[in-house]
XYZ file of C-alpha atoms in Angstrom:
610
model
C 90.843 68.740 145.331
C 89.044 65.002 145.104
C 86.214 63.755 143.015
C 84.470 63.258 146.473
C 83.113 66.159 148.728
C 85.380 67.234 151.980
C 84.701 68.125 155.379
C 85.013 71.946 154.854
C 81.763 73.919 155.507
C 80.843 77.120 153.691
C 80.623 80.365 155.731
C 77.181 81.702 155.919
C 78.252 84.312 153.677
C 79.312 82.247 151.481
C 75.897 80.325 151.400
C 74.025 83.327 150.925
C 76.137 84.275 147.827
C 74.873 80.797 146.257
C 71.470 80.799 147.461
C 70.968 84.136 145.886
C 71.884 82.601 142.851
C 70.219 79.152 143.048
C 67.743 79.860 145.503
C 67.550 77.688 148.822
C 68.414 74.217 148.724
C 65.815 71.415 148.848
C 67.368 68.595 150.861
C 70.224 68.142 152.929
C 71.776 66.325 149.967
C 71.945 69.768 148.456
C 73.659 71.350 151.285
C 70.607 72.123 153.613
C 70.710 71.446 157.261
C 69.542 68.050 158.196
C 66.400 67.190 159.274
C 64.950 63.713 159.939
C 61.583 64.864 159.601
C 61.947 65.705 156.027
C 60.763 62.890 153.443
C 63.362 65.124 150.851
C 66.279 64.004 152.933
C 65.411 60.273 152.256
C 68.461 58.323 150.143
C 66.544 58.074 146.980
C 67.116 59.110 143.145
C 65.277 62.176 143.490
C 66.636 65.553 141.638
C 69.756 64.469 140.397
C 68.971 64.679 136.385
C 67.384 68.476 137.105
C 70.664 69.377 139.396
C 73.022 68.028 136.522
C 70.889 70.231 134.036
C 71.633 73.535 136.139
C 75.939 72.603 134.866
C 75.718 75.860 133.298
C 75.359 78.001 136.351
C 78.868 76.637 137.393
C 80.346 79.903 136.393
C 77.559 82.090 137.475
C 78.032 80.403 140.590
C 81.645 80.956 140.910
C 81.075 84.645 139.916
C 78.837 84.944 142.652
C 81.155 83.752 145.305
C 84.367 85.393 144.101
C 82.021 88.556 144.261
C 80.849 88.236 147.630
C 84.054 87.105 149.338
C 86.836 87.859 147.068
C 88.361 84.160 146.509
C 86.652 81.213 146.373
C 87.392 78.281 149.700
C 86.943 74.608 149.476
C 84.063 74.760 151.673
C 82.341 77.299 149.290
C 83.179 75.486 146.204
C 81.868 72.255 147.679
C 78.548 73.560 148.744
C 77.935 74.642 144.919
C 78.939 71.685 143.811
C 76.545 70.030 146.213
C 73.657 72.263 144.593
C 74.798 71.484 140.985
C 75.711 67.684 141.597
C 79.179 68.346 140.043
C 82.181 67.029 141.359
C 84.313 68.729 143.224
C 87.626 67.962 141.242
C 85.740 69.239 138.096
C 84.569 72.408 139.381
C 88.142 72.903 141.226
C 89.599 72.540 137.298
C 87.084 75.481 136.221
C 87.626 77.706 139.203
C 91.544 77.724 138.388
C 90.896 78.004 134.736
C 89.865 81.525 135.048
C 92.490 84.627 136.127
C 89.918 86.370 137.879
C 89.173 83.592 140.247
C 91.415 82.249 142.741
C 91.371 79.380 145.100
C 93.929 80.603 148.092
C 92.810 83.558 150.347
C 93.464 87.302 149.065
C 91.940 90.537 150.404
C 88.593 91.542 149.227
C 90.277 94.482 146.958
C 92.166 93.430 143.906
C 93.741 95.919 141.748
C 94.506 94.927 138.075
C 97.156 96.827 136.631
C 97.498 96.279 132.859
C 100.838 95.445 131.567
C 99.904 94.462 127.641
C 101.104 96.233 124.530
C 99.603 99.806 124.955
C 99.614 100.345 128.204
C 103.243 98.785 128.212
C 104.139 101.422 125.714
C 102.476 104.148 127.916
C 104.468 103.462 131.136
C 102.567 100.469 132.605
C 105.554 98.934 134.247
C 106.475 102.081 136.105
C 102.785 102.105 137.055
C 102.635 98.445 138.298
C 106.160 99.337 140.390
C 104.742 102.420 142.115
C 101.293 101.083 143.144
C 102.926 97.710 144.459
C 105.030 100.033 146.730
C 102.449 102.167 147.830
C 100.010 98.893 148.181
C 102.195 96.892 150.068
C 101.461 94.137 152.565
C 98.965 95.189 155.488
C 96.861 97.610 152.896
C 94.118 95.172 152.351
C 94.785 95.396 148.550
C 96.373 92.788 146.093
C 97.813 94.101 143.261
C 98.371 92.111 140.213
C 99.785 92.209 136.612
C 97.008 91.335 134.038
C 96.411 91.354 130.209
C 94.755 93.867 128.144
C 91.652 95.476 130.177
C 90.337 96.674 127.147
C 90.838 100.300 127.615
C 93.690 100.816 124.893
C 92.326 104.721 123.897
C 93.018 105.769 127.912
C 96.673 104.002 128.611
C 97.765 103.078 131.197
C 94.707 101.736 132.897
C 93.982 99.593 136.263
C 90.632 97.938 137.133
C 90.101 97.571 140.963
C 87.556 95.090 142.368
C 86.026 95.240 145.636
C 84.046 92.494 146.985
C 80.942 92.364 148.637
C 77.688 92.789 148.476
C 77.230 94.630 146.015
C 80.555 94.123 144.467
C 82.071 97.528 143.567
C 84.198 98.165 141.074
C 86.529 101.318 139.962
C 88.580 101.723 136.663
C 91.475 104.129 136.339
C 92.677 105.167 132.909
C 94.465 106.771 132.124
C 96.115 105.603 135.472
C 98.391 107.086 137.776
C 99.680 105.883 140.915
C 97.440 108.425 143.201
C 94.464 107.652 140.785
C 94.677 103.765 141.183
C 95.759 104.033 144.971
C 92.609 106.008 145.467
C 90.670 103.341 143.160
C 91.544 100.281 145.064
C 91.286 102.076 148.674
C 88.164 104.206 148.369
C 86.647 103.087 144.917
C 83.422 104.959 145.226
C 85.770 108.221 145.496
C 87.378 107.614 142.351
C 86.713 109.558 139.382
C 83.944 108.579 137.318
C 84.977 106.900 134.119
C 84.052 108.987 131.069
C 81.526 108.856 128.020
C 81.685 106.175 125.846
C 81.608 109.180 123.122
C 85.155 109.742 123.939
C 86.560 107.138 122.851
C 85.141 108.170 119.348
C 87.129 110.965 117.904
C 84.531 110.900 115.039
C 81.408 111.407 117.713
C 78.698 114.185 115.387
C 79.952 113.326 111.877
C 76.551 112.563 110.300
C 78.353 110.076 107.949
C 78.976 107.562 110.955
C 76.697 104.072 110.568
C 77.663 102.019 113.839
C 78.631 105.028 115.912
C 75.884 107.051 114.676
C 74.137 106.820 118.279
C 77.160 106.803 120.587
C 77.365 110.020 122.665
C 74.114 111.220 120.631
C 71.716 108.991 122.512
C 71.105 108.045 126.465
C 72.364 104.482 126.695
C 69.846 104.019 129.353
C 66.746 105.160 127.607
C 64.661 102.756 125.355
C 62.594 105.674 124.193
C 65.736 107.593 123.139
C 66.904 104.582 121.461
C 63.673 104.192 119.809
C 63.394 108.184 118.707
C 67.012 107.517 116.772
C 65.574 105.174 114.786
C 65.499 101.911 117.080
C 63.603 98.636 116.340
C 63.030 99.991 112.619
C 65.473 96.600 111.638
C 63.358 94.602 113.681
C 60.153 95.733 112.489
C 61.659 95.369 109.056
C 62.697 91.559 110.053
C 59.154 90.692 111.131
C 58.392 92.082 107.466
C 60.598 89.734 105.195
C 60.476 86.842 107.423
C 63.305 84.626 108.411
C 64.416 83.477 105.059
C 64.309 87.036 103.400
C 66.594 88.554 106.534
C 68.987 85.783 105.597
C 68.951 86.797 102.169
C 69.401 90.476 102.455
C 72.614 89.633 104.836
C 74.002 87.628 102.488
C 73.203 89.773 99.617
C 74.535 92.403 101.283
C 78.041 90.504 101.658
C 78.325 90.789 105.441
C 81.097 88.682 106.969
C 82.443 87.937 110.210
C 84.256 91.260 112.080
C 85.781 89.279 114.303
C 88.540 88.442 112.671
C 87.913 85.107 110.736
C 85.617 87.099 108.077
C 83.012 83.914 107.346
C 80.193 85.027 105.717
C 77.573 85.692 107.930
C 74.582 84.681 105.602
C 75.798 81.664 104.775
C 76.435 80.679 108.669
C 72.507 81.914 109.461
C 71.087 79.634 106.778
C 73.154 76.886 107.892
C 71.884 76.836 111.653
C 68.336 77.541 110.121
C 68.684 74.149 108.114
C 69.364 72.459 110.867
C 66.307 69.704 111.694
C 67.293 69.279 115.005
C 66.296 71.765 118.069
C 66.686 73.978 119.685
C 68.766 76.380 118.049
C 70.785 78.875 119.881
C 72.012 82.302 119.211
C 75.430 83.459 120.880
C 77.225 86.805 120.878
C 80.582 87.138 121.804
C 81.322 89.821 123.453
C 84.785 88.458 125.492
C 86.978 90.635 123.284
C 90.211 89.795 124.928
C 92.497 90.556 121.961
C 95.106 93.304 123.194
C 94.400 96.484 121.499
C 90.516 95.568 120.816
C 87.953 97.530 122.437
C 85.351 98.376 119.785
C 82.728 96.001 121.456
C 83.028 97.696 124.714
C 82.751 100.935 123.198
C 79.234 99.697 121.302
C 77.696 98.060 124.788
C 78.523 100.920 126.679
C 77.348 103.834 124.515
C 74.540 101.721 122.372
C 73.413 99.005 124.166
C 70.010 98.547 122.507
C 71.337 98.343 119.294
C 72.841 95.331 120.413
C 69.787 93.799 121.871
C 67.718 94.483 118.689
C 70.513 93.094 116.668
C 70.529 90.089 118.471
C 66.770 89.652 118.255
C 67.001 89.959 114.692
C 69.484 87.146 114.420
C 67.937 84.599 116.550
C 64.510 85.200 114.343
C 66.923 84.750 111.179
C 67.872 81.317 112.598
C 65.040 79.953 114.519
C 66.270 80.635 117.986
C 64.397 81.047 121.126
C 67.149 81.829 123.543
C 70.173 83.777 122.991
C 73.338 84.060 124.763
C 75.272 87.357 125.314
C 79.186 85.942 126.639
C 80.535 89.628 127.803
C 84.163 89.460 129.194
C 84.473 90.194 133.417
C 86.614 93.118 132.816
C 83.948 95.202 131.600
C 82.108 96.207 134.463
C 80.228 99.122 132.824
C 79.164 97.304 129.788
C 77.745 94.627 131.847
C 75.635 97.146 133.641
C 74.688 98.755 130.528
C 73.674 95.653 128.784
C 71.793 94.144 131.954
C 69.655 97.502 132.198
C 68.937 97.131 128.354
C 67.995 93.724 128.443
C 65.635 94.227 131.546
C 64.217 97.428 129.737
C 63.626 95.549 126.541
C 61.736 92.650 128.080
C 59.788 95.053 130.203
C 58.463 96.715 126.735
C 57.575 93.593 124.868
C 60.784 93.675 122.989
C 61.938 90.576 124.786
C 59.886 87.653 125.924
C 57.168 85.272 125.067
C 56.061 87.536 121.943
C 58.131 90.078 120.930
C 56.330 93.110 119.367
C 53.032 91.027 119.227
C 54.497 88.747 116.215
C 54.292 85.544 118.027
C 58.163 85.056 117.941
C 59.753 84.389 121.881
C 63.292 85.431 122.239
C 65.032 86.424 125.317
C 68.435 86.638 126.125
C 70.869 85.974 129.256
C 74.072 87.688 129.996
C 77.025 85.518 130.990
C 80.153 86.702 132.546
C 83.127 85.809 131.544
C 86.338 85.681 134.091
C 89.386 86.283 132.277
C 90.684 83.778 129.600
C 91.586 84.952 126.063
C 90.712 81.323 124.697
C 87.460 81.970 125.366
C 87.283 83.936 122.468
C 87.251 81.085 120.070
C 83.631 80.054 119.847
C 83.676 76.332 121.094
C 85.923 77.501 124.218
C 83.069 79.749 124.587
C 80.197 77.384 124.449
C 82.445 75.033 126.822
C 82.476 78.162 129.366
C 78.919 79.109 129.201
C 78.086 75.159 130.108
C 79.992 75.057 133.132
C 83.566 73.681 131.902
C 86.942 74.670 131.592
C 87.182 77.178 128.057
C 89.222 75.020 126.033
C 88.342 74.736 122.277
C 86.850 72.101 120.726
C 88.015 69.492 117.664
C 85.897 70.648 114.617
C 83.918 68.923 112.438
C 81.216 69.066 114.030
C 80.911 72.839 113.758
C 78.889 75.334 115.660
C 76.210 74.980 113.292
C 75.847 71.521 113.501
C 76.431 70.771 117.078
C 77.447 73.843 119.194
C 75.975 75.084 122.791
C 74.384 72.146 124.512
C 75.357 69.926 121.700
C 72.761 71.931 119.695
C 72.949 74.094 116.117
C 74.134 77.805 117.306
C 74.979 80.557 115.336
C 77.700 82.816 117.055
C 78.923 86.428 116.091
C 80.843 89.110 117.732
C 79.052 92.576 118.429
C 80.195 94.631 115.837
C 79.209 91.580 113.112
C 75.737 92.103 114.897
C 75.398 95.194 114.962
C 75.976 95.491 111.108
C 72.865 93.546 110.507
C 70.847 96.682 111.514
C 71.827 99.151 108.609
C 71.421 95.893 106.164
C 67.655 95.710 106.909
C 67.158 99.105 107.292
C 68.679 100.543 104.198
C 68.738 97.375 102.266
C 71.400 94.860 100.645
C 72.269 96.963 97.743
C 72.731 100.152 99.563
C 74.923 98.341 102.200
C 76.951 96.788 99.651
C 77.818 99.877 97.828
C 80.096 101.043 100.713
C 83.333 99.346 100.819
C 85.115 96.932 98.192
C 83.520 94.261 96.657
C 84.496 91.675 98.775
C 84.449 93.794 101.939
C 81.486 95.806 102.308
C 80.257 98.174 104.577
C 81.654 100.010 107.019
C 84.527 98.637 109.729
C 85.448 99.865 113.171
C 89.313 100.115 114.037
C 90.761 100.348 117.520
C 93.647 102.969 117.035
C 96.038 103.391 120.084
C 99.696 104.050 120.809
C 101.610 106.536 119.290
C 98.929 108.947 118.065
C 96.914 111.874 119.602
C 94.005 110.964 119.034
C 93.469 107.338 120.072
C 89.875 105.874 120.204
C 87.562 103.854 117.626
C 87.259 105.206 114.254
C 84.488 104.103 111.586
C 85.569 103.831 108.011
C 84.521 101.997 105.001
C 86.303 98.853 103.992
C 88.982 100.261 101.232
C 90.322 103.122 103.237
C 94.107 103.042 103.859
C 96.407 102.697 106.605
C 97.528 106.213 106.330
C 94.502 107.787 106.167
C 93.353 106.100 109.201
C 96.460 107.198 111.142
C 96.158 110.936 109.521
C 92.521 110.692 111.317
C 94.346 109.610 114.520
C 97.094 111.858 114.423
C 100.060 110.144 114.295
C 103.075 111.262 115.778
C 106.790 111.771 114.595
C 109.099 108.937 114.513
C 106.367 106.347 113.705
C 108.602 102.939 113.334
C 106.016 100.291 113.042
C 102.033 99.327 113.187
C 100.625 96.591 114.650
C 97.423 95.230 112.531
C 95.269 92.984 114.322
C 96.400 92.694 118.009
C 99.066 90.114 119.024
C 97.629 87.781 116.849
C 98.314 89.846 114.213
C 101.523 91.233 112.118
C 103.569 94.198 112.126
C 103.945 96.337 109.260
C 106.879 98.777 108.162
C 106.489 102.756 108.550
C 106.550 102.989 105.010
C 103.625 100.760 104.145
C 101.281 102.929 105.048
C 99.242 102.715 101.816
C 97.868 99.334 102.279
C 94.074 99.068 102.068
C 92.068 97.992 105.122
C 90.281 95.549 103.654
C 90.296 91.569 104.342
C 91.786 91.070 101.097
C 94.269 93.885 100.772
C 96.117 93.099 104.133
C 96.060 89.666 103.228
C 97.930 90.426 99.726
C 100.206 92.560 101.868
C 101.226 89.756 103.684
C 99.657 90.414 107.165
C 96.071 90.343 108.538
C 93.015 92.918 109.449
C 91.842 90.960 112.515
C 89.197 92.217 114.809
C 90.541 96.089 113.348
C 93.738 96.352 115.651
C 95.503 99.171 114.405
C 98.549 100.179 117.048
C 101.239 102.468 116.412
C 104.600 102.669 117.943
C 107.093 105.042 117.489
C 110.898 104.596 117.833
C 110.693 105.428 121.804
C 109.387 101.876 122.176
C 111.914 98.797 122.742
C 110.699 96.367 120.154
C 112.422 93.479 121.504
C 110.519 94.024 124.605
C 107.394 94.433 123.302
C 107.860 90.788 121.702
C 108.759 89.752 124.710
C 105.226 90.421 126.141
C 103.389 89.216 123.373
C 104.834 85.859 124.008
C 104.398 86.255 127.419
C 100.979 86.864 126.896
C 100.313 83.506 124.931
C 102.019 81.608 127.602
C 99.798 82.873 129.922
C 96.625 82.411 127.923
C 97.339 78.821 126.006
C 94.657 76.423 127.583
C 97.190 74.036 127.563
C 95.286 71.360 125.904
C 97.388 70.359 122.956
C 100.594 69.910 123.066
C 102.036 72.157 120.150
C 100.548 75.159 122.095
C 100.921 74.407 125.581
C 105.043 73.422 124.877
C 105.358 75.952 121.759
C 104.254 79.566 123.977
C 106.632 78.560 126.333
C 109.505 77.959 123.893
C 109.033 80.988 122.176
C 108.843 83.163 125.552
C 112.184 81.370 126.351
C 114.023 82.202 123.123
C 113.004 86.098 123.273
C 114.126 86.284 126.604
C 117.264 85.081 125.910
C 117.687 87.208 122.618
C 115.847 90.121 124.679
C 119.664 91.942 124.556
C 121.354 90.428 122.036
C 121.330 90.829 118.246
C 123.091 89.939 115.234
C 125.194 86.709 114.755
C 124.715 86.095 118.691
C 120.988 85.906 118.373
C 121.104 83.739 114.774
C 120.192 80.535 116.709
C 117.478 81.264 118.764
C 115.653 82.928 115.559
C 116.006 79.771 113.993
C 114.490 77.912 116.745
C 111.890 80.628 116.871
C 110.861 79.851 113.380
C 110.907 75.986 113.924
C 108.673 76.251 116.879
C 106.572 78.888 115.141
C 105.727 76.259 112.025
C 104.984 73.671 114.554
C 102.362 76.239 116.502
C 100.775 77.292 113.134
C 100.845 73.806 111.620
C 99.700 71.443 114.636
C 97.741 73.638 116.974
C 94.144 72.827 117.633
C 92.698 76.725 117.612
C 93.423 80.167 116.505
C 95.414 80.743 119.838
C 98.259 78.674 118.953
C 98.101 79.014 115.326
C 98.601 82.839 115.476
C 100.724 83.200 118.490
C 103.917 83.229 116.037
C 102.416 85.878 113.635
C 103.515 89.234 115.202
C 107.452 87.748 116.214
C 107.865 86.728 112.656
C 106.536 89.767 111.241
C 108.958 91.902 113.209
C 111.896 89.262 112.575
C 111.532 89.756 109.000
C 109.795 93.199 108.148
C 111.164 94.827 110.677
C 114.774 93.569 111.305
C 113.851 93.420 115.031
C 117.229 91.912 116.089
C 119.481 92.863 113.391
């Protein structure tokens, strides 16, 4: 792919897909048919800056082509680049960065079979082999192994995507070979997805706070949401004013639920105090950590709560535009959130005058395209702006120069939804739940060797054993993975660990985003660790040498020792430690810094290769 445009032309379908997003081209320089009588076609500098300012539509444009055709041809890419004044080589670099896009011809239907940790333990390899044998060449279906699809409570899982206008999707979980084949060949005939409430074993418990509405309200109905307390928090926010909202959030002790545990009030205050404008709010809903699915459940079961919480956060930090970056593997969550945003806008709860208070705020939804590293906030900013999703060096920090180079507050879904009870109940009542350093309720994604997998809500301070008792842990428990692939293992005799940020840290592990994955003694641990290494190798953006090389060396060493133990593996274990230190100390972002965590804990705490 060159910096210059080639001779390839888009098909009518490809052109229609782009034009549906961007509108018809204004001149031949943007891809319209040449017309000697049109003054717009004269060679003069007109509209270039305006076109370049739309670079952030590159990712939606790639989605539009991929959704309509199933892959992105050179002609289609050239046409999109002409419309946006983007060099083709740069757009090619973006298109090839994301796993959901293809720049090579493939069938219109793609079946993704999850082979990550929870699904691997539930027989994903056998499922993948069976589906591949049934849907061979000539079936019109492209079968591919996929990282975590966020359906861990129903493992193993598949996602079928059939290109067209409109694009059609079908989720099968728990999947069988026959069910996955039906979803791929006849997505409209596939069984409907179960209600989000089925992912919440505690549904109906009056003590729930964050999950109280999941299963109790119609997720499509704004009136039902308001009848169950919706928008009381936003009205309270307008009474307090921006400074008062930030003070309440700070006094409540709310910290980020994505794993970093940074104080939310401090982040909002730092953003609000920046003199540079405009300010932006970004909701990070790209939860791609293997074993994590709580944000999906919230968006599918209580979408208006997120819309309200984003509006409050935008009001507090002085933002008038919010972006919801939602992972592309969540088709139902995308549909539910789009409907909620449209309904809120139609009812005056988004737009130029929210609730008649003179405050303007709106939300734009952007779909990710399969890149774990975009969960890092600066990589997410690059993705929205139309660049490869590679993390930026810090400083400057996002509160100073974030999205589009402007002050930006970025929070994940669970963090934002926690703002609602902070305002409706008051900071003191919220802080009284949990512990002094970890306040409020916390969502945990429980999967693996348990009888009742799903999202659980417990106050901070409950022990790991109490959570697993609720989930019905099975006999023969060997280990529990906390925090997902970027977390660490604990032994079956360490279930008294308190589930707080400080408690897990003192125990030499991490709480992370709330992943709790149980494994019994039937799960081959060396193979599981190799899958973790494969995941990080695939997901490394390759920007920095320690991560680009280190994740490959880690996988190579684990592959060599997968079937060896004791002295035969000692040299490779020593190499793993050296590589792990380099990853942790020298990588630019959290992906490389945590890529060694699970392997290290399995070696040291579980004796995985003894």
